[in-house]
PDB file of C-alpha atoms in Angstrom:
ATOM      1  CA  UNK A 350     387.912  48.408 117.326  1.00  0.00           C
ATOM      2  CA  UNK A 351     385.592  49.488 120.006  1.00  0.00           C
ATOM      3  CA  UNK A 352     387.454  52.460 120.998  1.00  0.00           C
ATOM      4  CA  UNK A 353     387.764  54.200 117.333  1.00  0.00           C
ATOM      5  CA  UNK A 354     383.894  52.822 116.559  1.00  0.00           C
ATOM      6  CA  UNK A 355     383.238  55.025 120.168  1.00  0.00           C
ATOM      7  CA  UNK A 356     385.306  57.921 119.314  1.00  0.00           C
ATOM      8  CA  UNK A 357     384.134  58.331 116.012  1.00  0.00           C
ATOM      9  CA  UNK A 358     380.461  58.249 117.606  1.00  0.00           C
ATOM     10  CA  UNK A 359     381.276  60.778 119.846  1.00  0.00           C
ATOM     11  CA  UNK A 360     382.839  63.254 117.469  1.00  0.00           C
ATOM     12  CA  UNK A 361     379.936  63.085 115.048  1.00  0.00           C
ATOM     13  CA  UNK A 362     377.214  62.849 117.671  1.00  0.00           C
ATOM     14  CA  UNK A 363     378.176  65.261 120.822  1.00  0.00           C
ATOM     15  CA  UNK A 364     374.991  63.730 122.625  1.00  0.00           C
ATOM     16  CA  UNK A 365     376.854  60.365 122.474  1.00  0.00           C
ATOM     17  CA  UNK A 366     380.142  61.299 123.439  1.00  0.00           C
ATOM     18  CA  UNK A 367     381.486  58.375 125.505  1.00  0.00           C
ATOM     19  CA  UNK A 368     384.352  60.163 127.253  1.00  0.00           C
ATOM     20  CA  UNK A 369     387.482  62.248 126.182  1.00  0.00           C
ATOM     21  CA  UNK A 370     390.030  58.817 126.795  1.00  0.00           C
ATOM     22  CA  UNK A 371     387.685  56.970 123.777  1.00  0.00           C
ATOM     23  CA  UNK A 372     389.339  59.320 121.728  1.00  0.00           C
ATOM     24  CA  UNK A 373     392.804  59.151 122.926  1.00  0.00           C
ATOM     25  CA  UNK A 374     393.059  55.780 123.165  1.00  0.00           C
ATOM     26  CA  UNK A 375     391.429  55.252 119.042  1.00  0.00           C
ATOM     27  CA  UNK A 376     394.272  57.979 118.116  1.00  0.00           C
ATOM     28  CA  UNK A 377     396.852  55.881 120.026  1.00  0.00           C
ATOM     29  CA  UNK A 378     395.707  52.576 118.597  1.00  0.00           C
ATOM     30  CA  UNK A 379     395.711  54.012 115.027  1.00  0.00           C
ATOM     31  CA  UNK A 380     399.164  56.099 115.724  1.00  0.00           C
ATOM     32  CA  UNK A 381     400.783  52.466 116.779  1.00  0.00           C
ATOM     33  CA  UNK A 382     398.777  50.681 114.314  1.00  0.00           C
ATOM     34  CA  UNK A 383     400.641  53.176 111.127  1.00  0.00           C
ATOM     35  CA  UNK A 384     404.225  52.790 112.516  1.00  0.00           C
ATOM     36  CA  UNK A 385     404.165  49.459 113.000  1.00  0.00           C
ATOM     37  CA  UNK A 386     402.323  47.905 109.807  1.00  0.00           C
ATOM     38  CA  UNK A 387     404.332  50.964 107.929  1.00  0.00           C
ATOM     39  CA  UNK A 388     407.528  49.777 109.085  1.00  0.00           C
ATOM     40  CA  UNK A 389     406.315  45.783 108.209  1.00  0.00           C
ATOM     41  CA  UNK A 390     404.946  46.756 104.729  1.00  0.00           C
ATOM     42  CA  UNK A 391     407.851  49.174 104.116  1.00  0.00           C
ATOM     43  CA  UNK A 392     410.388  45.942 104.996  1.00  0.00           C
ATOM     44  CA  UNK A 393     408.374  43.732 103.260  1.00  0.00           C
ATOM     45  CA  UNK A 394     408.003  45.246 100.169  1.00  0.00           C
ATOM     46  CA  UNK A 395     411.997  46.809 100.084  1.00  0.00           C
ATOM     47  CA  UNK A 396     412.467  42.672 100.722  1.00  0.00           C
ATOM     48  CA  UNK A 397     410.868  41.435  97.647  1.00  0.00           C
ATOM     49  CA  UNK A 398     412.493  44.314  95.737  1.00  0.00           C
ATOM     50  CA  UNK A 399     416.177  44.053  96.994  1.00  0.00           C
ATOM     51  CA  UNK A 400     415.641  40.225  96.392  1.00  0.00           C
ATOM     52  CA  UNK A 401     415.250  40.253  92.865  1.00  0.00           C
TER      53      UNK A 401
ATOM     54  CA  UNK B 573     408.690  67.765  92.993  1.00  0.00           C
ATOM     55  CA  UNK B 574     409.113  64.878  89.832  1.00  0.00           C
ATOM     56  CA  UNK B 575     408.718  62.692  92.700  1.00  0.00           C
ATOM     57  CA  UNK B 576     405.103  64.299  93.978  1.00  0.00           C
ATOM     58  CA  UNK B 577     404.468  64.339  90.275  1.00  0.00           C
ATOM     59  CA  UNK B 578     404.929  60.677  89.832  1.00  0.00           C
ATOM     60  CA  UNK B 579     403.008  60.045  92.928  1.00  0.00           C
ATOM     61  CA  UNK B 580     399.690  62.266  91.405  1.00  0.00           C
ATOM     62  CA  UNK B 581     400.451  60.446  87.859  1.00  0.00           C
ATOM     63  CA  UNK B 582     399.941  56.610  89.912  1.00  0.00           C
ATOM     64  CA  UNK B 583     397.867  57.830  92.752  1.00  0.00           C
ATOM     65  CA  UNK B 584     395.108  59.074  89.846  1.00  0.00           C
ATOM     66  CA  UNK B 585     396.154  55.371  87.859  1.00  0.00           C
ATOM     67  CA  UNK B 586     394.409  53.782  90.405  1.00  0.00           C
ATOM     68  CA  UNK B 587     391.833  55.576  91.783  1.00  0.00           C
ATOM     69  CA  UNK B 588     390.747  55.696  87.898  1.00  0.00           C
ATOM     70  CA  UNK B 589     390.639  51.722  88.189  1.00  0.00           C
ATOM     71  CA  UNK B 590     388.996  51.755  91.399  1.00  0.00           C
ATOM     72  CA  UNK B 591     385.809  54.081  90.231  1.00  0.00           C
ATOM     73  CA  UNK B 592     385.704  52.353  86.995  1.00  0.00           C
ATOM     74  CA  UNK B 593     385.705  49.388  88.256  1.00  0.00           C
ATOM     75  CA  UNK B 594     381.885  47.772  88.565  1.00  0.00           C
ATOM     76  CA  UNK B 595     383.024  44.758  91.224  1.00  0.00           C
ATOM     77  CA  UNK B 596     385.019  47.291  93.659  1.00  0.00           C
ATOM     78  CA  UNK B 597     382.100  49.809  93.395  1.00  0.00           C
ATOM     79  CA  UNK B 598     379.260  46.894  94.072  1.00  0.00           C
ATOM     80  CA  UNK B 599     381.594  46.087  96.830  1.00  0.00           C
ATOM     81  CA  UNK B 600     383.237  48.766  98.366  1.00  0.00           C
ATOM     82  CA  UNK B 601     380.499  51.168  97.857  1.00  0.00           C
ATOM     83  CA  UNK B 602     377.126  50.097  97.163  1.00  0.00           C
ATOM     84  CA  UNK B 603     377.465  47.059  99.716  1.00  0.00           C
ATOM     85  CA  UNK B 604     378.031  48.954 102.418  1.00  0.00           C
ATOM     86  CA  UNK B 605     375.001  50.974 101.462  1.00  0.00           C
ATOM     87  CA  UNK B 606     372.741  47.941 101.371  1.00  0.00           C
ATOM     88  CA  UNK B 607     373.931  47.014 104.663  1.00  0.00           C
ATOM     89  CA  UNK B 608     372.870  49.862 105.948  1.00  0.00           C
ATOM     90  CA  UNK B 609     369.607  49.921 104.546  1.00  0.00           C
ATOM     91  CA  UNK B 610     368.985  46.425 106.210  1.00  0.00           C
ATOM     92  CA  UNK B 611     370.063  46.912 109.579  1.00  0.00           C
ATOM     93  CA  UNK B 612     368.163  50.234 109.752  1.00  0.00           C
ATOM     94  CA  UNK B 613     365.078  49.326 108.099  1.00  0.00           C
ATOM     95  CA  UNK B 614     364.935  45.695 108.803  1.00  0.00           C
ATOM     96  CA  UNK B 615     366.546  44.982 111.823  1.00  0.00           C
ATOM     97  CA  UNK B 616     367.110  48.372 113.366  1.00  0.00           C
ATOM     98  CA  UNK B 617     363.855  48.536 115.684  1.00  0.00           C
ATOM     99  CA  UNK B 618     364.603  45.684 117.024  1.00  0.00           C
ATOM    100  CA  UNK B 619     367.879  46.754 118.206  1.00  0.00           C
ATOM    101  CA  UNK B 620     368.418  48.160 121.725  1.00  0.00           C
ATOM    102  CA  UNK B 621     370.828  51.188 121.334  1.00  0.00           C
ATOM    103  CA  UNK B 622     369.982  53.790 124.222  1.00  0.00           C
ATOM    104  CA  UNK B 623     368.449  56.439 121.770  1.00  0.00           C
ATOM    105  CA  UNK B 624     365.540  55.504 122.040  1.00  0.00           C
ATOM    106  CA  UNK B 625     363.334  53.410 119.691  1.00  0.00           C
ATOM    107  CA  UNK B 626     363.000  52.835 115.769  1.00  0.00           C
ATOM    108  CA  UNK B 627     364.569  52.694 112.709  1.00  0.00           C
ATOM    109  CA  UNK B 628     365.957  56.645 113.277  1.00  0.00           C
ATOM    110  CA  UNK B 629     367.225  56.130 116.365  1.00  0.00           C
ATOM    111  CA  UNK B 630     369.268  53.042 115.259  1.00  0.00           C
ATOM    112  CA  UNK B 631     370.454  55.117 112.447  1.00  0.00           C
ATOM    113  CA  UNK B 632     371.746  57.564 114.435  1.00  0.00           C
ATOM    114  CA  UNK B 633     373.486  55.400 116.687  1.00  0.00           C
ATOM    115  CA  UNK B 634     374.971  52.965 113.669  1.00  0.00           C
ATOM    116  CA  UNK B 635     376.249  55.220 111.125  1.00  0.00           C
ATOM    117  CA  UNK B 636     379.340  55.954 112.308  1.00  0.00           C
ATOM    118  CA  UNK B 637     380.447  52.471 112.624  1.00  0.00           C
ATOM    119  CA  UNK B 638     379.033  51.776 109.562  1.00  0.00           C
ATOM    120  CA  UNK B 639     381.073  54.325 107.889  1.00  0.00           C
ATOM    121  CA  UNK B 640     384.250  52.875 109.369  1.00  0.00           C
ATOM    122  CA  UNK B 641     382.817  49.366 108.148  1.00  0.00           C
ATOM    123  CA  UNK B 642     382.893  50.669 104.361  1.00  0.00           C
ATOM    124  CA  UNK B 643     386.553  51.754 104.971  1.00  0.00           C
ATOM    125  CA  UNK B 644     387.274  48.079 106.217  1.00  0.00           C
ATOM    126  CA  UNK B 645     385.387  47.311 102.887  1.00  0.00           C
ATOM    127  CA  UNK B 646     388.182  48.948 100.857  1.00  0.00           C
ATOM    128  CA  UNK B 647     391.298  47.138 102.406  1.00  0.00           C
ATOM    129  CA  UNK B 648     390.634  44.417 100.778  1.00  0.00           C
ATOM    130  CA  UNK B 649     390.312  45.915  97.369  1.00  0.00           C
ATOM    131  CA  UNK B 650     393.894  47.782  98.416  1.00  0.00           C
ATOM    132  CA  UNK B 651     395.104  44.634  99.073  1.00  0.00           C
ATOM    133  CA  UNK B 652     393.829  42.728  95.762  1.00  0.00           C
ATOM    134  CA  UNK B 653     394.736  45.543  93.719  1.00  0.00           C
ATOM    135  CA  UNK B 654     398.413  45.714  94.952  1.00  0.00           C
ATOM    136  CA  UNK B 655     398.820  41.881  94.426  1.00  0.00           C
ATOM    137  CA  UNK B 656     397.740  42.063  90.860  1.00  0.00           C
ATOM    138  CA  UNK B 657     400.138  44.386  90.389  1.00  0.00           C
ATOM    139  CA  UNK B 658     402.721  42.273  91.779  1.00  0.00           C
ATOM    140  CA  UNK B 659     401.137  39.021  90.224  1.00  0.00           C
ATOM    141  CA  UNK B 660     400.854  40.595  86.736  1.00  0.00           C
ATOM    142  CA  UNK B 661     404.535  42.279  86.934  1.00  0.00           C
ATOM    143  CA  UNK B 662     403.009  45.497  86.557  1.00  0.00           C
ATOM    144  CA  UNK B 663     405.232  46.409  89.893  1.00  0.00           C
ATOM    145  CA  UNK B 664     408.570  44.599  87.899  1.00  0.00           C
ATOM    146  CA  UNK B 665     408.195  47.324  85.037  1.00  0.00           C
ATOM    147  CA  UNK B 666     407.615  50.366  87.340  1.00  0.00           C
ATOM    148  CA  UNK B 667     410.806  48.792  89.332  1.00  0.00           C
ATOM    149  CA  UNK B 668     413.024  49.316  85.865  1.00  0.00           C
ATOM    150  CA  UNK B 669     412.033  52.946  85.759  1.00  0.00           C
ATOM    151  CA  UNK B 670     413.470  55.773  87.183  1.00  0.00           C
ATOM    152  CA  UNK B 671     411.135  56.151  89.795  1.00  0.00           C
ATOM    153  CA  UNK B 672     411.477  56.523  93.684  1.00  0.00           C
ATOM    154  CA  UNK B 673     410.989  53.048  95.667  1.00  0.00           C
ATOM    155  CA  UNK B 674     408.518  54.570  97.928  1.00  0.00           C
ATOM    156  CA  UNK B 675     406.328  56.319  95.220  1.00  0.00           C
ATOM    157  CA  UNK B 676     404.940  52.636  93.728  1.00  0.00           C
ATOM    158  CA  UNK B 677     403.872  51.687  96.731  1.00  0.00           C
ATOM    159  CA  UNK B 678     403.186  54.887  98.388  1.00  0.00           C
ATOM    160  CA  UNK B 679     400.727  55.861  95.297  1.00  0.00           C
ATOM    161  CA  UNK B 680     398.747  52.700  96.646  1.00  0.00           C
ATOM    162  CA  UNK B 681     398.577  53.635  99.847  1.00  0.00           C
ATOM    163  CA  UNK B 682     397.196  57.143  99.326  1.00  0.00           C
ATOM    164  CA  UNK B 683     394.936  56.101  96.169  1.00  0.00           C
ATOM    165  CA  UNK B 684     393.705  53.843  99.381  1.00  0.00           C
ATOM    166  CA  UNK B 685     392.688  55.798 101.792  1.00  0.00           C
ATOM    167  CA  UNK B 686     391.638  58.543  99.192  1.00  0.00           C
ATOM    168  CA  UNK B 687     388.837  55.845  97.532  1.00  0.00           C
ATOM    169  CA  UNK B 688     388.489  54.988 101.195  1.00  0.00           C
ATOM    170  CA  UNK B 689     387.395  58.440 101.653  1.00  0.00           C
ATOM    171  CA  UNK B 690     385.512  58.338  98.810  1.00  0.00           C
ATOM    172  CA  UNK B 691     383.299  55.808  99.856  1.00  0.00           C
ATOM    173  CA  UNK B 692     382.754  56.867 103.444  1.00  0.00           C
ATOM    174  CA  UNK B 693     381.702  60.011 102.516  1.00  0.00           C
ATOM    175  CA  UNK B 694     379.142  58.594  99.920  1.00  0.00           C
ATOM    176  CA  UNK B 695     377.497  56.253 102.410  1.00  0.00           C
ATOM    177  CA  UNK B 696     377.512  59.474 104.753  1.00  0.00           C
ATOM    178  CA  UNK B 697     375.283  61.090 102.083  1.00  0.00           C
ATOM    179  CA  UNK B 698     372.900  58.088 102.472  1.00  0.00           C
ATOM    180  CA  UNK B 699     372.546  58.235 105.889  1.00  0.00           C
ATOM    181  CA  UNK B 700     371.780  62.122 105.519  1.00  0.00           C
ATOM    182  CA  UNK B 701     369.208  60.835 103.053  1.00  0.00           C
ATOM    183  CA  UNK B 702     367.942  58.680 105.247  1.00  0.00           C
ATOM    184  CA  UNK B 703     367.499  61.342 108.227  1.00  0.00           C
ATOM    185  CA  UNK B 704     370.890  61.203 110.042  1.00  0.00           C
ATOM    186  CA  UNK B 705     371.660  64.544 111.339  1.00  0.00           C
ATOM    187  CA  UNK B 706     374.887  64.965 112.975  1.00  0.00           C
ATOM    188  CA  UNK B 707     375.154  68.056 115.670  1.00  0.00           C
ATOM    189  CA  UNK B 708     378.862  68.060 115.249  1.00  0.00           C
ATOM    190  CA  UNK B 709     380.919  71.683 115.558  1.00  0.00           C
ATOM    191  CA  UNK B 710     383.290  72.149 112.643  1.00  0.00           C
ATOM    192  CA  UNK B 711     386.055  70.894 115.042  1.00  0.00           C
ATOM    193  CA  UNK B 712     384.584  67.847 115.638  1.00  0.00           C
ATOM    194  CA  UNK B 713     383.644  67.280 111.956  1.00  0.00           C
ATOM    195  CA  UNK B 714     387.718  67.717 111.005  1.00  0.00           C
ATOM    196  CA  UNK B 715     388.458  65.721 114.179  1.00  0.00           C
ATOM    197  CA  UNK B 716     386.149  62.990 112.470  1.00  0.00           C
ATOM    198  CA  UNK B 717     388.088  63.634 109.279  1.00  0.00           C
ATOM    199  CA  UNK B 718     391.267  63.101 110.887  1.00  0.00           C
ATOM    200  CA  UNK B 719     390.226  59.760 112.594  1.00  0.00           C
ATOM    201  CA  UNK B 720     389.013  58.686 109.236  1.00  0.00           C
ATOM    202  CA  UNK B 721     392.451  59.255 107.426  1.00  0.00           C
ATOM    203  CA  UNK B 722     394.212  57.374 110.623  1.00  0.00           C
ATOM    204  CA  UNK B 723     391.666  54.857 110.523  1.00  0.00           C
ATOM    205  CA  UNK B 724     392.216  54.237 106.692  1.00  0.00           C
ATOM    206  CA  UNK B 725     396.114  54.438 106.653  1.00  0.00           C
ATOM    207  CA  UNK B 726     395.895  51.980 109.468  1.00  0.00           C
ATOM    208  CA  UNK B 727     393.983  49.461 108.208  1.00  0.00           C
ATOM    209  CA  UNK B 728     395.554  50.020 104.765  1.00  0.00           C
ATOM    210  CA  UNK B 729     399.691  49.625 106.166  1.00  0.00           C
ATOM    211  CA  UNK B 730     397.988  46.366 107.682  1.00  0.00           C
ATOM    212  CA  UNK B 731     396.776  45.296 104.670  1.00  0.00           C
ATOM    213  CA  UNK B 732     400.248  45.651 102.640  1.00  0.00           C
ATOM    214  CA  UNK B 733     402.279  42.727 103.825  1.00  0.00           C
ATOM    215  CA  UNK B 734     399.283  39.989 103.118  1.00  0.00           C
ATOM    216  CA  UNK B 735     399.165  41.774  99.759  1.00  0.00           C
ATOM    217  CA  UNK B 736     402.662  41.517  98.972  1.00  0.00           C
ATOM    218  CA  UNK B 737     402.905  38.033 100.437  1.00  0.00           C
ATOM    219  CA  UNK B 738     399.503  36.070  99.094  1.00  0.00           C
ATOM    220  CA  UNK B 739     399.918  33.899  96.460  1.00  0.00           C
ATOM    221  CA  UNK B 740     397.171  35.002  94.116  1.00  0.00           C
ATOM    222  CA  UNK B 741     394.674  37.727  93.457  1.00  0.00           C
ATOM    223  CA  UNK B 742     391.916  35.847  95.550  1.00  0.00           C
ATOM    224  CA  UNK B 743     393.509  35.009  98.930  1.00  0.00           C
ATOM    225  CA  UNK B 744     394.984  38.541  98.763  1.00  0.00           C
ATOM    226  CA  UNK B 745     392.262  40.539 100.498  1.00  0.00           C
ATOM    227  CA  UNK B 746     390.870  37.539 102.283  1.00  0.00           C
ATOM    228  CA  UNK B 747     392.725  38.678 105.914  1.00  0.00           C
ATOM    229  CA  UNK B 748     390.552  41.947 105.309  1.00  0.00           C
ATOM    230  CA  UNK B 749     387.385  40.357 106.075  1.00  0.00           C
ATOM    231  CA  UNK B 750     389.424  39.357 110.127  1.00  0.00           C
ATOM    232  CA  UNK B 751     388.564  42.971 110.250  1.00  0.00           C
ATOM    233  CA  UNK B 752     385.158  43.340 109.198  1.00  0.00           C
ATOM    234  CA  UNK B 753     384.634  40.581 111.280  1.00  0.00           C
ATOM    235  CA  UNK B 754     386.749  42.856 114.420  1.00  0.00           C
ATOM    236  CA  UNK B 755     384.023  45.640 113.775  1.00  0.00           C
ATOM    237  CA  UNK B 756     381.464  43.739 113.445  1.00  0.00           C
ATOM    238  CA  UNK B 757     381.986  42.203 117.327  1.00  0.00           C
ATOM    239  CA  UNK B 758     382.629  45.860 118.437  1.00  0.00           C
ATOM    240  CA  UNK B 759     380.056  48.435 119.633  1.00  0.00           C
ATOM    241  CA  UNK B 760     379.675  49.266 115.853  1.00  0.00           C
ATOM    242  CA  UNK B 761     376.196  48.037 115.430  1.00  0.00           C
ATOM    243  CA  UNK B 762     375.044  47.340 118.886  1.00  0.00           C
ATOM    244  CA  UNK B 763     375.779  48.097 122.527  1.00  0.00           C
ATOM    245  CA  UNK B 764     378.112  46.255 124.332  1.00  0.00           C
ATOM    246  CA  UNK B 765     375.971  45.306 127.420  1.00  0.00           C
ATOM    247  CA  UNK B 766     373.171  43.837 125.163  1.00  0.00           C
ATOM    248  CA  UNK B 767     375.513  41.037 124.173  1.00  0.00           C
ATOM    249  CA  UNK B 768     374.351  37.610 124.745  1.00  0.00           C
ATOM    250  CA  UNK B 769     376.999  34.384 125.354  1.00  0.00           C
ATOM    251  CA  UNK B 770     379.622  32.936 123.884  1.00  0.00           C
ATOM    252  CA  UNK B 771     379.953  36.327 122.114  1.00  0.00           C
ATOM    253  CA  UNK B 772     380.775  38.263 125.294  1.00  0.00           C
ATOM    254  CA  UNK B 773     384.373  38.017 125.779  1.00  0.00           C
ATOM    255  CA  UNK B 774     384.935  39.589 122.836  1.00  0.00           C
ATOM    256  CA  UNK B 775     383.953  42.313 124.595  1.00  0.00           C
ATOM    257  CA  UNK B 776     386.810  42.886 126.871  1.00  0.00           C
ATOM    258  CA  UNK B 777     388.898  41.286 123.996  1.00  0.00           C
ATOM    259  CA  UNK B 778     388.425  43.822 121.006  1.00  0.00           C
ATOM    260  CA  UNK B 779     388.975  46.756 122.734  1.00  0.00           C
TER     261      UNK B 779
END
């Protein structure tokens, strides 16, 4: 959580800006974060549905 | 476009709930607010944040995780609200229409991170009130927008498959609060370095 807490920081205070690579790594965790738990809900929830 | 339609017809089904709602506004909205209020103006000039000193100066450096602390707020209600759905066999009925599989749950997702939205933006308003001014360009403020949206659609996807899978209405959001409890032990309301022990290998471990 660190990174995204930094990188949102930085974008809304440019005094506080901790470094361009806060933000790229926040996007990357949140990018990852979406097609993974997508994917996992998506299967999940097509799981209980096909199962009934 | 039926299929968009149906999505605007559930998407505005539950965002209705959510703002009319008194126990996901307390919680989603006005406890974030309160939270804010006591860390800034109770505990805030006692906390070391590299701004300098006082209640402003904590403000300044706190808000932003705060506002992605009243996003973390709303997962749970996402998650709650999707298992009553599937509890109640609200999400049964939808099933026997002609509707597209992805819609049901896709309306919860984006009535998610819109309330999400919501919220953030209102607890933005009270940190303006309270004398936050942000010196972001108009790039960085979309930028900011943008991380919000990822940050909500994140935390909401994660908070799906507990939904789905919990027994009942009140275990449902109960993995939400692992990630309060993540932002919390980030740099969200204090620095990093003015962490005392057993607390600081979370540092190196939530990043």
């Amino acid at each position: 959580m660190t990174p995204i807490v930094n990188a949102a920081r930085g974008l809304l205070d440019q005094a506080a800006v901790v470094g361009q690579h806060t933000d790229i790594i926040a996007v990357a965790w949140l990018v990852g974060s979406i097609i993974v738990f997508g994917l996992l809900s998506y299967r999940v929830y097509m799981h209980m549905f096909l199962a009934k | 476009m039926k299929t968009i339609k149906q999505l605007g017809v559930l998407t505005g089904r539950i965002i209705r709930q959510n703002l009319t709602n008194a126990d996901t506004i307390i919680t989603v909205i006005a406890m974030p607010m309160f939270m804010l209020l006591f860390f800034v103006y109770v505990m805030g000039g006692n906390i070391v944040t590299g701004n300098g000193n006082g209640a402003s100066a904590y403000l300044r450096y706190a808000l932003p995780g705060f506002l992605l602390l009243t996003m973390a707020m709303g997962s749970a209600y996402t998650s709650m609200r999707i298992n009553f759905d599937r509890t109640s066999g609200f999400l049964d009925r939808l099933h026997s229409l002609p509707i597209s599989r992805w819609v049901i749950l896709g309306s919860h997702v984006l009535a998610s991170v819109i309330f999400m939205l919501i919220a953030e933006a209102l607890v933005f308003l009270v940190g303006v009130a309270m004398g936050y001014r942000t010196d972001a360009t108009l790039g960085s403020a979309f930028m900011f927008l943008g991380l919000s949206v990822l940050f909500g659609l994140g935390i909401t996807l994660l908070a799906v498959p507990f939904s789905l899978k919990a027994d009942n209405y009140a275990s449902a959001g109960g993995f939400s609060y692992v990630l309060l409890m993540l932002l919390f032990v980030s740099s969200a309301s204090c620095l990093l370095k003015e962490w005392r022990n057993p607390s600081k290998f979370l540092r190196t471990t939530n990043q």
